[in-house]
Coordinates of C-alpha atoms in Angstrom, one line a residue:
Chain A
X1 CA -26.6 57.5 67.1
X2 CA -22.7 58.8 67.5
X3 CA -22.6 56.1 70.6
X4 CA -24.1 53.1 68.6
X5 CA -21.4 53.6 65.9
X6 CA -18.9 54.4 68.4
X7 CA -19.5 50.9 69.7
X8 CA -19.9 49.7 66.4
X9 CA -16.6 50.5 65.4
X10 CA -15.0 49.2 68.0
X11 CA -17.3 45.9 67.6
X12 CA -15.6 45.4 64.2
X13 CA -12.4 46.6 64.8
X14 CA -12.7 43.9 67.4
X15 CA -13.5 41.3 65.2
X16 CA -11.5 41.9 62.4
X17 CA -7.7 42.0 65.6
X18 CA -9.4 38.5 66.2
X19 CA -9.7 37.2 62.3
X20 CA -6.3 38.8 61.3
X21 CA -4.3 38.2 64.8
X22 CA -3.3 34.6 63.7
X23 CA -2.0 35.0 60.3
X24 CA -0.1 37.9 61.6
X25 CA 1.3 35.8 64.6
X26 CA 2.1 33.2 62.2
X27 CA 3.8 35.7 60.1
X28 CA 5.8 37.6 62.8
X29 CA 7.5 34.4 64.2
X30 CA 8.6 33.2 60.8
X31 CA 11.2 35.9 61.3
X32 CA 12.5 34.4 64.4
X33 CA 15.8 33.4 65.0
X34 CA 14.8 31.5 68.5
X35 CA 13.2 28.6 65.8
X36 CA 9.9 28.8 67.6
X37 CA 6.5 30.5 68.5
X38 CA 7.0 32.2 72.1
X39 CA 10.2 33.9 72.5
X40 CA 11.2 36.5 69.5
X41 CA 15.0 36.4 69.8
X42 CA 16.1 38.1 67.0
X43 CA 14.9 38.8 63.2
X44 CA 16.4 36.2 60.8
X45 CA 15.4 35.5 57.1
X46 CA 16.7 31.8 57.6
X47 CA 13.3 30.1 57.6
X48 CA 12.7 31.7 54.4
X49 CA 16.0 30.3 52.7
X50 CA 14.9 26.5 54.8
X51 CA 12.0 27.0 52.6
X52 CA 13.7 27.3 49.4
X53 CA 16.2 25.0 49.7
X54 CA 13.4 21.8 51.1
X55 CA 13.2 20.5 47.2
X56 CA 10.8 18.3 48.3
X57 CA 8.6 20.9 49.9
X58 CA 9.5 23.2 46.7
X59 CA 8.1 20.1 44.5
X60 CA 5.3 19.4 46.6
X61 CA 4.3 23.3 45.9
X62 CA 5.0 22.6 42.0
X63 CA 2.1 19.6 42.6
X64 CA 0.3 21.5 44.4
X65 CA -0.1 24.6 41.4
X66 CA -0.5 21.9 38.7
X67 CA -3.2 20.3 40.7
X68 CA -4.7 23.7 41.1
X69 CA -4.1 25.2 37.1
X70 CA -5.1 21.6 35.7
X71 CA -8.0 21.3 37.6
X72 CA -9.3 24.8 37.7
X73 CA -9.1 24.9 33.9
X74 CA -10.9 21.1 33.2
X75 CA -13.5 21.7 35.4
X76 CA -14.1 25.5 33.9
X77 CA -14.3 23.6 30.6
X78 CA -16.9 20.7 31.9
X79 CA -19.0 23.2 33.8
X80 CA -19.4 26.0 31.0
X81 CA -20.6 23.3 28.9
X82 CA -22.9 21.7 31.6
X83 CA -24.1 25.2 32.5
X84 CA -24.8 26.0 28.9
X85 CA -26.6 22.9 28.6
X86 CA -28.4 23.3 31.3
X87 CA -30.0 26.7 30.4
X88 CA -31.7 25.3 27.0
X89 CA -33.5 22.3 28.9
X90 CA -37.3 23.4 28.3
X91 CA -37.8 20.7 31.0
X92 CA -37.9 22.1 34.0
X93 CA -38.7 19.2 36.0
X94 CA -35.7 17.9 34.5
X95 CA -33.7 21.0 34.8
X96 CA -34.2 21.4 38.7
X97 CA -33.6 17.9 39.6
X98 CA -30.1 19.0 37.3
X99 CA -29.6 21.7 39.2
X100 CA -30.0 19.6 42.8
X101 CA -27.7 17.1 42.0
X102 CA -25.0 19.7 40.5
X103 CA -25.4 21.4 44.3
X104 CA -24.4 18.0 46.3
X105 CA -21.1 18.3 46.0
X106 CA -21.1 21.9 47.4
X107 CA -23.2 20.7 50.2
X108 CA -21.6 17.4 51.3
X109 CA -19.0 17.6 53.5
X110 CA -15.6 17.1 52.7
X111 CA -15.1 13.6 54.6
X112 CA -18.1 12.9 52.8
X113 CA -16.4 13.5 49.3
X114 CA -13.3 12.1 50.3
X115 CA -14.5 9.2 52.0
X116 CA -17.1 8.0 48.5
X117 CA -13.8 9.2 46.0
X118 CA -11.5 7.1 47.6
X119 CA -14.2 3.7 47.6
X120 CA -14.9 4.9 43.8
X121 CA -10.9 5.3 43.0
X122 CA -10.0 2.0 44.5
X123 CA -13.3 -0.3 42.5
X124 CA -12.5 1.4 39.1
X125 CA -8.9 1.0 40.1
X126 CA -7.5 4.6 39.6
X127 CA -4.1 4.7 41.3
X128 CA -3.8 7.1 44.5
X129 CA -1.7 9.8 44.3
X130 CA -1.2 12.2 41.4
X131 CA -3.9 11.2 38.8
X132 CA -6.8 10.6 41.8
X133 CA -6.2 14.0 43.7
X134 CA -6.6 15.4 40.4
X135 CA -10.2 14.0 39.0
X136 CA -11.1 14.8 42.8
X137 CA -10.4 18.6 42.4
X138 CA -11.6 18.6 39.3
X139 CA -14.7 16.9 40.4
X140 CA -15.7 19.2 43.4
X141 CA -15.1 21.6 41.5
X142 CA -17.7 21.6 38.5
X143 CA -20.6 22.8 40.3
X144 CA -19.2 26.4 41.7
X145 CA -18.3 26.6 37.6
X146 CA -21.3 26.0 36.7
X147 CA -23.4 28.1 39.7
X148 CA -21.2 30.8 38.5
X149 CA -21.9 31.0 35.1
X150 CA -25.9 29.9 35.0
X151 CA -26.7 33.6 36.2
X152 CA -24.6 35.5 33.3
X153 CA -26.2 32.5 31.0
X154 CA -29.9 33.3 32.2
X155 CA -29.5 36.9 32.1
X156 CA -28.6 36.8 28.3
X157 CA -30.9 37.6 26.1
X158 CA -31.9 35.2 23.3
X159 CA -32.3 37.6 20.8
X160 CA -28.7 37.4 20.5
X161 CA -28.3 34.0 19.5
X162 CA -31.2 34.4 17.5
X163 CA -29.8 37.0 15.8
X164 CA -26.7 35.6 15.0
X165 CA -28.3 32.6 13.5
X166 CA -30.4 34.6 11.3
X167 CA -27.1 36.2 10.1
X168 CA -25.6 33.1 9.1
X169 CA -23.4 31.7 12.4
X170 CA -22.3 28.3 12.4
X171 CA -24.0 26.8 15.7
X172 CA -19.9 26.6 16.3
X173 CA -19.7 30.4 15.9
X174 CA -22.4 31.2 18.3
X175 CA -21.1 29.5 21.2
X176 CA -17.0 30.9 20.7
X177 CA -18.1 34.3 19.5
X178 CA -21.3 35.1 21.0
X179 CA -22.1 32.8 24.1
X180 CA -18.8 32.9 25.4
X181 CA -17.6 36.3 25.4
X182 CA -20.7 37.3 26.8
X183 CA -20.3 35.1 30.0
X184 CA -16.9 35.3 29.9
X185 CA -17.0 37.4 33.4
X186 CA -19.0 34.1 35.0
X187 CA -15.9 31.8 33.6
X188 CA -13.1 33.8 35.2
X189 CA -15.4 33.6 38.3
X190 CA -15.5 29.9 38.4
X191 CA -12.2 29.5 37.0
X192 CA -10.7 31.6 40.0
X193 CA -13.3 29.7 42.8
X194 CA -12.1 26.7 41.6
X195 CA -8.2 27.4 42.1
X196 CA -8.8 28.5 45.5
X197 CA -11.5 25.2 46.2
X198 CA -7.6 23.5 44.9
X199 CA -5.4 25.2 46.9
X200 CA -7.1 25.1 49.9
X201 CA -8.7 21.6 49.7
X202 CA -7.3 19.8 52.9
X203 CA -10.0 16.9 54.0
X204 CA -11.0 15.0 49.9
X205 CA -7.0 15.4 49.5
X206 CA -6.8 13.6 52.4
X207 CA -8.3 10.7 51.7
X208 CA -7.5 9.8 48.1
X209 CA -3.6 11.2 48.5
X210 CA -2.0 7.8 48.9
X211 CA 1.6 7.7 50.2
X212 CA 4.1 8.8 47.4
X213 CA 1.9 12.4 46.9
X214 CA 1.3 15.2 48.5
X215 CA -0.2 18.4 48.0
X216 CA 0.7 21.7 50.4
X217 CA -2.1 21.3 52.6
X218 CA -1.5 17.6 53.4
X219 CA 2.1 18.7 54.2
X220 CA 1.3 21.0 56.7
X221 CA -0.9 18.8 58.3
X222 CA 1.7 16.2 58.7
X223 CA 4.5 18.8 59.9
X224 CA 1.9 20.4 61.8
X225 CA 1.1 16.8 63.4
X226 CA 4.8 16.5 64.2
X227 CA 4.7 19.8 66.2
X228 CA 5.9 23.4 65.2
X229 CA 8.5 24.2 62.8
X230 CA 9.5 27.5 61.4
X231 CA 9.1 26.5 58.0
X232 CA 5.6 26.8 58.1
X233 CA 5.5 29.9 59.2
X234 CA 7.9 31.1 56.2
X235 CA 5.8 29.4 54.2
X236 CA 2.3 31.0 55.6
X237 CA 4.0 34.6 55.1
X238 CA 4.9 33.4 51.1
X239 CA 1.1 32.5 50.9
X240 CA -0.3 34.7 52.7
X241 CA 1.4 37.4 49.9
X242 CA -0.4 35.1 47.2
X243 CA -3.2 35.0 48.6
X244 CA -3.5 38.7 49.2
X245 CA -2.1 38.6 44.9
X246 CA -5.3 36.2 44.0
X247 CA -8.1 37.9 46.0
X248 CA -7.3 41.2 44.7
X249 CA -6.8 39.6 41.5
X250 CA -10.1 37.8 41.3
X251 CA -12.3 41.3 43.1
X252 CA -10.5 43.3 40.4
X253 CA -12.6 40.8 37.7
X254 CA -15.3 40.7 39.8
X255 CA -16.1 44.5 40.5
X256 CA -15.0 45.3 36.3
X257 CA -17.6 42.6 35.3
X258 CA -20.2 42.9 38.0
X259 CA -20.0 39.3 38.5
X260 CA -22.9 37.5 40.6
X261 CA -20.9 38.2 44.2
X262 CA -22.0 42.2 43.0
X263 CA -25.3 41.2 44.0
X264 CA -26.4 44.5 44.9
X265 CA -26.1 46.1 41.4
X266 CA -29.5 47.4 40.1
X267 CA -30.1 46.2 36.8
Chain B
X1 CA -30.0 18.1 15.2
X2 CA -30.0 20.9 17.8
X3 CA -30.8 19.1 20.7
X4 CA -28.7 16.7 19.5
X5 CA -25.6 18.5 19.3
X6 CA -26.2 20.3 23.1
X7 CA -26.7 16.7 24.2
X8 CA -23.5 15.8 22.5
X9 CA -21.6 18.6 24.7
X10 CA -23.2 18.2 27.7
X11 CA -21.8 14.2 28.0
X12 CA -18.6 15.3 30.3
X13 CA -21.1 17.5 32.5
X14 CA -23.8 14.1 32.7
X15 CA -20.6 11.7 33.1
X16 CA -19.2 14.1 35.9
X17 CA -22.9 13.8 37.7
X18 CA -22.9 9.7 36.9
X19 CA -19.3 9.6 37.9
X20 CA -18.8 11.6 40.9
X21 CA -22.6 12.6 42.1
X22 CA -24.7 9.7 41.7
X23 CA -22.0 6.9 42.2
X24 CA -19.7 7.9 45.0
X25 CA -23.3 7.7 47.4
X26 CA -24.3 4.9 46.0
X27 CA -21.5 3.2 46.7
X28 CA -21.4 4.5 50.2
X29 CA -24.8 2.8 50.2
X30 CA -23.4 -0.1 49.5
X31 CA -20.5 -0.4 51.2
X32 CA -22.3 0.3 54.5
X33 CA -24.0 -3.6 54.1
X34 CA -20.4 -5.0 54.7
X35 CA -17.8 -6.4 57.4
X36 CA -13.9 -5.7 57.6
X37 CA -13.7 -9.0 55.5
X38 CA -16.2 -8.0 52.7
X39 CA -19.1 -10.4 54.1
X40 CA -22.9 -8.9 53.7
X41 CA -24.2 -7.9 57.3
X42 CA -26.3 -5.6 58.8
X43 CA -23.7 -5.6 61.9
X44 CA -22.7 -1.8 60.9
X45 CA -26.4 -1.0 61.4
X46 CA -26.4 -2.8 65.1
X47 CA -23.0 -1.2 65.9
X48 CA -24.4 2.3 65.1
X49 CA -27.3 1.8 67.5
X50 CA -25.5 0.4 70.2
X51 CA -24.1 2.9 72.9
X52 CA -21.0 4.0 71.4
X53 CA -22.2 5.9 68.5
X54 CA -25.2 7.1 69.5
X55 CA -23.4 9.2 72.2
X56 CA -20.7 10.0 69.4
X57 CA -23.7 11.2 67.1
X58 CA -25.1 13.1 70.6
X59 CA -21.6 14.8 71.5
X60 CA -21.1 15.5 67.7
X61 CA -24.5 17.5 67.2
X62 CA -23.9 19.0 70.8
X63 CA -20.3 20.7 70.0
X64 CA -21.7 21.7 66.2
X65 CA -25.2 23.4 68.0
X66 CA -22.6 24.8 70.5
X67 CA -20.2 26.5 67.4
X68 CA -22.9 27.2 65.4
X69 CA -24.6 29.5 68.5
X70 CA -21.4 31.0 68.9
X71 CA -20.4 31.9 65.2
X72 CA -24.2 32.9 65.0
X73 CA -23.5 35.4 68.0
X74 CA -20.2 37.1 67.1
X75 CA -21.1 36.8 62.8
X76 CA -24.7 38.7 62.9
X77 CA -23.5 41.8 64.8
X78 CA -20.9 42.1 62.0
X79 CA -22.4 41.6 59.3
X80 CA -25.3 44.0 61.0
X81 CA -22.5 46.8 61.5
X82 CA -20.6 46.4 58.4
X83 CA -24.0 47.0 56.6
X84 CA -23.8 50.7 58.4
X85 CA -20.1 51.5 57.6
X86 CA -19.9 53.7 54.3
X87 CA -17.1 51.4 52.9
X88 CA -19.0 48.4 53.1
X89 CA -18.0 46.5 50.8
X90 CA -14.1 47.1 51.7
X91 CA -15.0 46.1 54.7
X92 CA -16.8 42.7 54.2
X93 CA -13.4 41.9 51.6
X94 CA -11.3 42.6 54.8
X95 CA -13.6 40.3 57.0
X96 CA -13.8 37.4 54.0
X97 CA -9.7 37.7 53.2
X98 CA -8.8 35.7 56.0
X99 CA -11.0 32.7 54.4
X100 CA -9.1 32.4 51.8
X101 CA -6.3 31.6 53.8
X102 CA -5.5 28.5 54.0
X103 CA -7.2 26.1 57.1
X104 CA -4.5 24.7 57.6
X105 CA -2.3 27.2 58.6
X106 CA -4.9 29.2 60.3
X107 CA -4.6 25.8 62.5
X108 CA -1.8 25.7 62.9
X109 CA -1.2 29.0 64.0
X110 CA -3.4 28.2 67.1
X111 CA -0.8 25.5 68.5
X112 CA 1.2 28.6 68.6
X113 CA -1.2 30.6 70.4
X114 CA -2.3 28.4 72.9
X115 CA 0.3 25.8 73.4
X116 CA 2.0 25.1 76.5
X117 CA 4.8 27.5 76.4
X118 CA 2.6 29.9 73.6
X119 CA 1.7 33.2 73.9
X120 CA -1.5 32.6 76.1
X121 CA 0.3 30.9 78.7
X122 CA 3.5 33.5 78.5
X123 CA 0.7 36.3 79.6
X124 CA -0.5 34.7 82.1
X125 CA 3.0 34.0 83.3
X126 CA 3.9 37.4 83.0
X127 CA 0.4 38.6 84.7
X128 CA 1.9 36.1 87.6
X129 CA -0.5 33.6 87.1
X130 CA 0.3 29.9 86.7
X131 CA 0.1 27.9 83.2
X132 CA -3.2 26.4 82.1
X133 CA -3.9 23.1 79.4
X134 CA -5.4 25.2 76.8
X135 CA -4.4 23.1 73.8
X136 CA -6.2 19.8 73.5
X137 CA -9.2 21.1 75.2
X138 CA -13.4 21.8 74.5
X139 CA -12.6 25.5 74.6
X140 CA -9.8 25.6 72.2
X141 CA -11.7 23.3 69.8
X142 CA -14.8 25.5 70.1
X143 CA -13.0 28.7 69.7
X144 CA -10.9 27.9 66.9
X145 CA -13.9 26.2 64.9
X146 CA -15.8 29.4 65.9
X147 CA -12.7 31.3 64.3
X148 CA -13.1 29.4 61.3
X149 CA -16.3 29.3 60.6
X150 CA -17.1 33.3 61.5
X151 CA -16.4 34.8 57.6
X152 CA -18.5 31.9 56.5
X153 CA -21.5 33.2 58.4
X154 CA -21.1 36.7 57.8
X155 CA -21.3 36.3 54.3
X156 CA -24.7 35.6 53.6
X157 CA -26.3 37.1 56.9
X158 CA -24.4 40.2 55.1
X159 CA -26.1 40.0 51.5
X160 CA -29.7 39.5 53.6
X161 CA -29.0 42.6 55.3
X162 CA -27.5 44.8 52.6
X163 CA -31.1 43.5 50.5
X164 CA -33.3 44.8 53.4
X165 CA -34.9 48.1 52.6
X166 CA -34.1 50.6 55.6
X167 CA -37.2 52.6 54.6
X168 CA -39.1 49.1 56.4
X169 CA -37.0 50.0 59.4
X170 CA -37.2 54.1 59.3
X171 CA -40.9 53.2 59.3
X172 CA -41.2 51.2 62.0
X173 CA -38.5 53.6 64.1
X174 CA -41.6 56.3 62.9
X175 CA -44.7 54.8 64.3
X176 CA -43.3 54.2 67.2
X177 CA -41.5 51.1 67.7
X178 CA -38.3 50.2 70.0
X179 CA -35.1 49.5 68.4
X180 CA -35.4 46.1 70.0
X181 CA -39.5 45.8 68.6
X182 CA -37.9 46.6 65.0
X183 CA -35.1 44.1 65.3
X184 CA -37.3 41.4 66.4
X185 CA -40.4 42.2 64.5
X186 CA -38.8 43.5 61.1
X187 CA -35.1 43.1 60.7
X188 CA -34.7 39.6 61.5
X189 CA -37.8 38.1 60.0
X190 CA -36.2 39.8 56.7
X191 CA -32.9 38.5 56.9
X192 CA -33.5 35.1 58.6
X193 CA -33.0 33.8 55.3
X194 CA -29.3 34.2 55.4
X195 CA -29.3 33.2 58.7
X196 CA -30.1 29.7 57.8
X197 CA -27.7 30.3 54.8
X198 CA -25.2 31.0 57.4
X199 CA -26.2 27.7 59.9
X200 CA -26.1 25.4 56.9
X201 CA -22.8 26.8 56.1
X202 CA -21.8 26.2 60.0
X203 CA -23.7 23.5 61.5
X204 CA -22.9 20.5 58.5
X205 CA -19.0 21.4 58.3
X206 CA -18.9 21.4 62.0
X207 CA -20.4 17.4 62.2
X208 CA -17.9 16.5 59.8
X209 CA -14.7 18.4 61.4
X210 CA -11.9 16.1 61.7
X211 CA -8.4 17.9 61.1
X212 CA -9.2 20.6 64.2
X213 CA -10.1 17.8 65.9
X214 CA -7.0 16.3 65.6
X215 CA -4.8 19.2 65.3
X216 CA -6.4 21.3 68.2
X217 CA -8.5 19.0 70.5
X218 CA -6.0 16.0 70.4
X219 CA -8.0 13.0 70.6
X220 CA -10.7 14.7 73.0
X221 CA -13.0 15.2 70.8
X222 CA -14.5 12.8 68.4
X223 CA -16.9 14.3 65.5
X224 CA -19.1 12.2 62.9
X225 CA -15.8 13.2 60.5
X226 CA -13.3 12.2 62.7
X227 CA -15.1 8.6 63.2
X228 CA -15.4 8.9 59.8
X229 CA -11.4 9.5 58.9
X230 CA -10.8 6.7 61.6
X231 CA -12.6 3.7 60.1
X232 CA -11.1 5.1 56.9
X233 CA -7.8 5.4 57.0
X234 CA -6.6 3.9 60.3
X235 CA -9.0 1.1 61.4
X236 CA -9.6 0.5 57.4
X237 CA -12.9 -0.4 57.8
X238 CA -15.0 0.8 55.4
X239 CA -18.2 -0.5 56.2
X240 CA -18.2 1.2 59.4
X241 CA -16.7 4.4 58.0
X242 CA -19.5 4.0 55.0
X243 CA -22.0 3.7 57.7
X244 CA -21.4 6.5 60.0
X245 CA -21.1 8.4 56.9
X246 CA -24.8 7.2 55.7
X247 CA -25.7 9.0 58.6
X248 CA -24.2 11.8 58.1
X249 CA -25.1 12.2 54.9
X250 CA -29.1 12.0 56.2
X251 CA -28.7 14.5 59.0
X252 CA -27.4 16.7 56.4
X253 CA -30.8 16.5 54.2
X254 CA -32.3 16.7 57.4
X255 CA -30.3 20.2 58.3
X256 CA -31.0 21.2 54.4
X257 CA -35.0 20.5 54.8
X258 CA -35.1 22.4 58.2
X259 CA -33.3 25.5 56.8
X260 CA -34.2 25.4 53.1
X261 CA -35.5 28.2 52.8
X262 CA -33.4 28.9 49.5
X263 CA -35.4 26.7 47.5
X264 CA -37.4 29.8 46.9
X265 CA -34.8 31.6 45.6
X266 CA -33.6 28.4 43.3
X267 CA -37.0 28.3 41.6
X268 CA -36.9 32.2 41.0
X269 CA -33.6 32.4 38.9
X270 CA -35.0 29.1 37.5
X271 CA -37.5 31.2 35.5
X272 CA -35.6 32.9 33.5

């Protein structure tokens, strides 16, 4: 046995130098005064100050957190209310075909999504840029809402609502005061998937960007096309710190509320 | 009145699914019937059975089998070990963080790496050996797809796993099995559900790749999503594009049927 985890240590200790060695790389040259990714000449915060004096990059991050908030928070909205909905269809022919169609959009690939949006945008004549990348986040982003909240929903017991009808709730009532807090642990869930399915969204950006917006992935892609610059890296050690901020962020909800990623918790 | 008020707040949820489901594949659909010039034609059809695309589709599947294997390889070990570790659940957050970086930059961090005059190539150098092409090649495409893809796999192959009950494989351990025997016999027919989790999760991204492609194979290597991205937004053919994406869209039910095994687990929480 002491071999086998020996071996297993090192086999994950392994894996995780491999998954971490990039972002560190990435990291480590953004302090390099040499301007590029082989030769570490001498520390420098300069690539940090390029990056917060590039207004247009500093805008294209403002877009980029709109995108995210504004989205994250529609699609939270449209996906509780779907997912609630959903739960009190007593068809359940009709409540699985539902649930199918609500899972395409996590299945089909992203050139897939991209690729239909931008045909759809362009025959109902939505404008690329700000407006399209929007009601594309927004709409990729409704079905992780509402697989995160169906599990708090079904697990609810409806005694409660029952209850607070008998007691005299307005059906308004019962969904603000006793539906909603009680999933409330399944919205933050959603509502923090969807911000990072925003912020990380490259490929249905992609297509339905137009010229005049851009969001930060589409940005690095371009200045990633045009070879390496600093700047990203500087950029990659800011996010990498916000990222580290939102995970820890979103696990600390997670682990309080026992959200569906707990899966393992014996009820 | 009950039913009709629900019905009443579920219209944005039933527009999103008329709106952004049903529609956007429809109109795929439809699209895929016309030329550059917006004529009807089945040309798109013909032009995806002739040579060109067929050996696309070929290469396409071969690099995604070839990435999934791989990911497959390195992610069930992992997800095996991290099962065994008593912090397991720090450890699976440390594996999954570097998922939620962003793509992009995990990209890009690879023209760094292996670039010309990157870090790869300055080890060789300084190990006295000459510089190789690594950039713009099978390998780096594979490996960094593999990279990507890894926490993706781990994640449900993880949760099958951490559901198996180890007094199945203290049994079979007791009457006498191999380790090998037990793995074959009882851990992985128990947790080749997430497996297939895990493939789905792999094997229908890596059809539809197109920014590695780009980024890390050059023009090398073409994938159903870079074809795609072409006749999109370069060639502006979207007929083409809407074709080659009609098939990708029915090798993906295909890949869903052949490992849909969670359908199971759908119609469970479905009960409630």
């Amino acid at each position: 046995m002491g071999t086998t985890s020996k071996l297993a240590k090192l086999y994950l200790a392994l894996v995780f130098i491999i998954l971490y060695a990039p972002i560190f790389y990435l990291i480590f040259y953004s302090f390099n005064s040499a301007g590029n990714m082989s030769n570490f000449e001498g520390f420098t915060w300069e690539h940090y100050a390029a990056v917060f004096e590039d207004t247009r990059l500093l805008s294209i991050v403002v877009n980029t957190i709109i995108v995210a908030l504004l989205s994250a928070l529609i699609s939270t909205a449209i996906g509780v209310l779907g997912a609630v909905g959903i739960v009190y269809i007593t068809n359940k022919r009709l409540r699985q075909s539902l649930l199918s169609l609500n899972n395409v959009l996590i299945v089909s690939p992203d050139v897939i999504i991209g690729a239909s949006f931008l045909i759809l945008f362009t025959m109902i004549g939505v404008k690329l840029g700000f407006a399209s990348v929007l009601i594309s986040h927004i709409a990729f982003s409704v079905p992780i809402v509402v697989i995160m909240v169906l599990p708090k929903l079904q697990e609810m017991s409806s005694t409660l609502v029952d209850a607070a009808r008998d007691l005299g709730a307005s059906r308004r009532d019962v969904f603000t005061r006793v539906i909603v807090p009680y999933i409330r642990p399944g919205i933050f869930a959603g509502f923090f998937l969807a911000l990072t399915y925003s912020l990380d969204d490259f490929a249905v950006t992609f297509f339905v960007t137009g010229n005049g917006f851009a969001t930060l992935s589409v940005e690095i892609y371009s200045m990633a096309r045009a070879g390496i610059t600093l700047t990203i890296n500087a950029l990659s050690g800011l996010l990498f710190i916000v990222t580290l901020i939102l995970v820890l962020g979103y696990y600390f909800v997670a682990n309080r509320a026992k959200t569906p990623f707990q899966a393992g918790v014996p009820k | 009145m009950e039913t009709k008020s629900r019905t009443f707040l579920m219209v944005p949820y039933y527009l999103w699914m008329v709106l952004f489901v049903v529609a956007p594949i429809a109109l795929v659909g439809y699209y895929s019937f016309f030329d550059i010039q917006g004529n009807f034609t089945l040309a798109n059809y013909q032009n995806f059975f002739s040579g060109t695309y067929l050996s696309l589709t070929l290469s396409s599947f071969w690099y995604a089998f070839l990435i999934t294997v791989f990911t497959l390889l390195i992610a069930y070990p992992t997800a095996y070990w991290i099962t065994k570790t008593k912090q397991k659940q720090l450890w699976l957050l440390l594996i999954i963080i570097p998922s939620w970086i962003n793509l992009l930059l995990k990209t890009y961090a690879f023209i760094g790496i292996f670039g010309m005059n990157g870090s790869i190539n300055n080890v060789l150098t300084f190990l006295g050996l000459e510089r190789q092409q690594i950039l713009y090649t099978d390998f780096s495409f594979i490996f960094v797809s593999v990279y990507i893809f890894i926490p993706f796999m781990i994640l449900p192959i993880f949760n099958a796993l951490d559901k198996l009950n180890p007094g199945l494989v203290d049994a079979s351990n007791d009457l006498g099995a191999s380790q090998w025997v037990t793995f074959r016999k009882v851990i992985w027919p128990l947790t080749v559900g997430g497996v297939k989790a895990g493939i789905q999760a792999t094997f229908i991204p890596a059809l539809s790749l197109f920014m590695i492609t780009r980024l890390i194979a050059g023009n090398k290597v073409i994938t159903l999503g870079t074809a795609i991205e072409q006749q999109f937004l370069v060639t502006q053919n979207w007929g083409m594009g809407s074709t080659i994406a009609v098939f990708l869209i029915v090798f993906m039910v295909i890949i869903m049927i052949l490992t849909g095994d969670r359908e199971k687990g759908g119609n469970q929480r479905g009960n409630y």
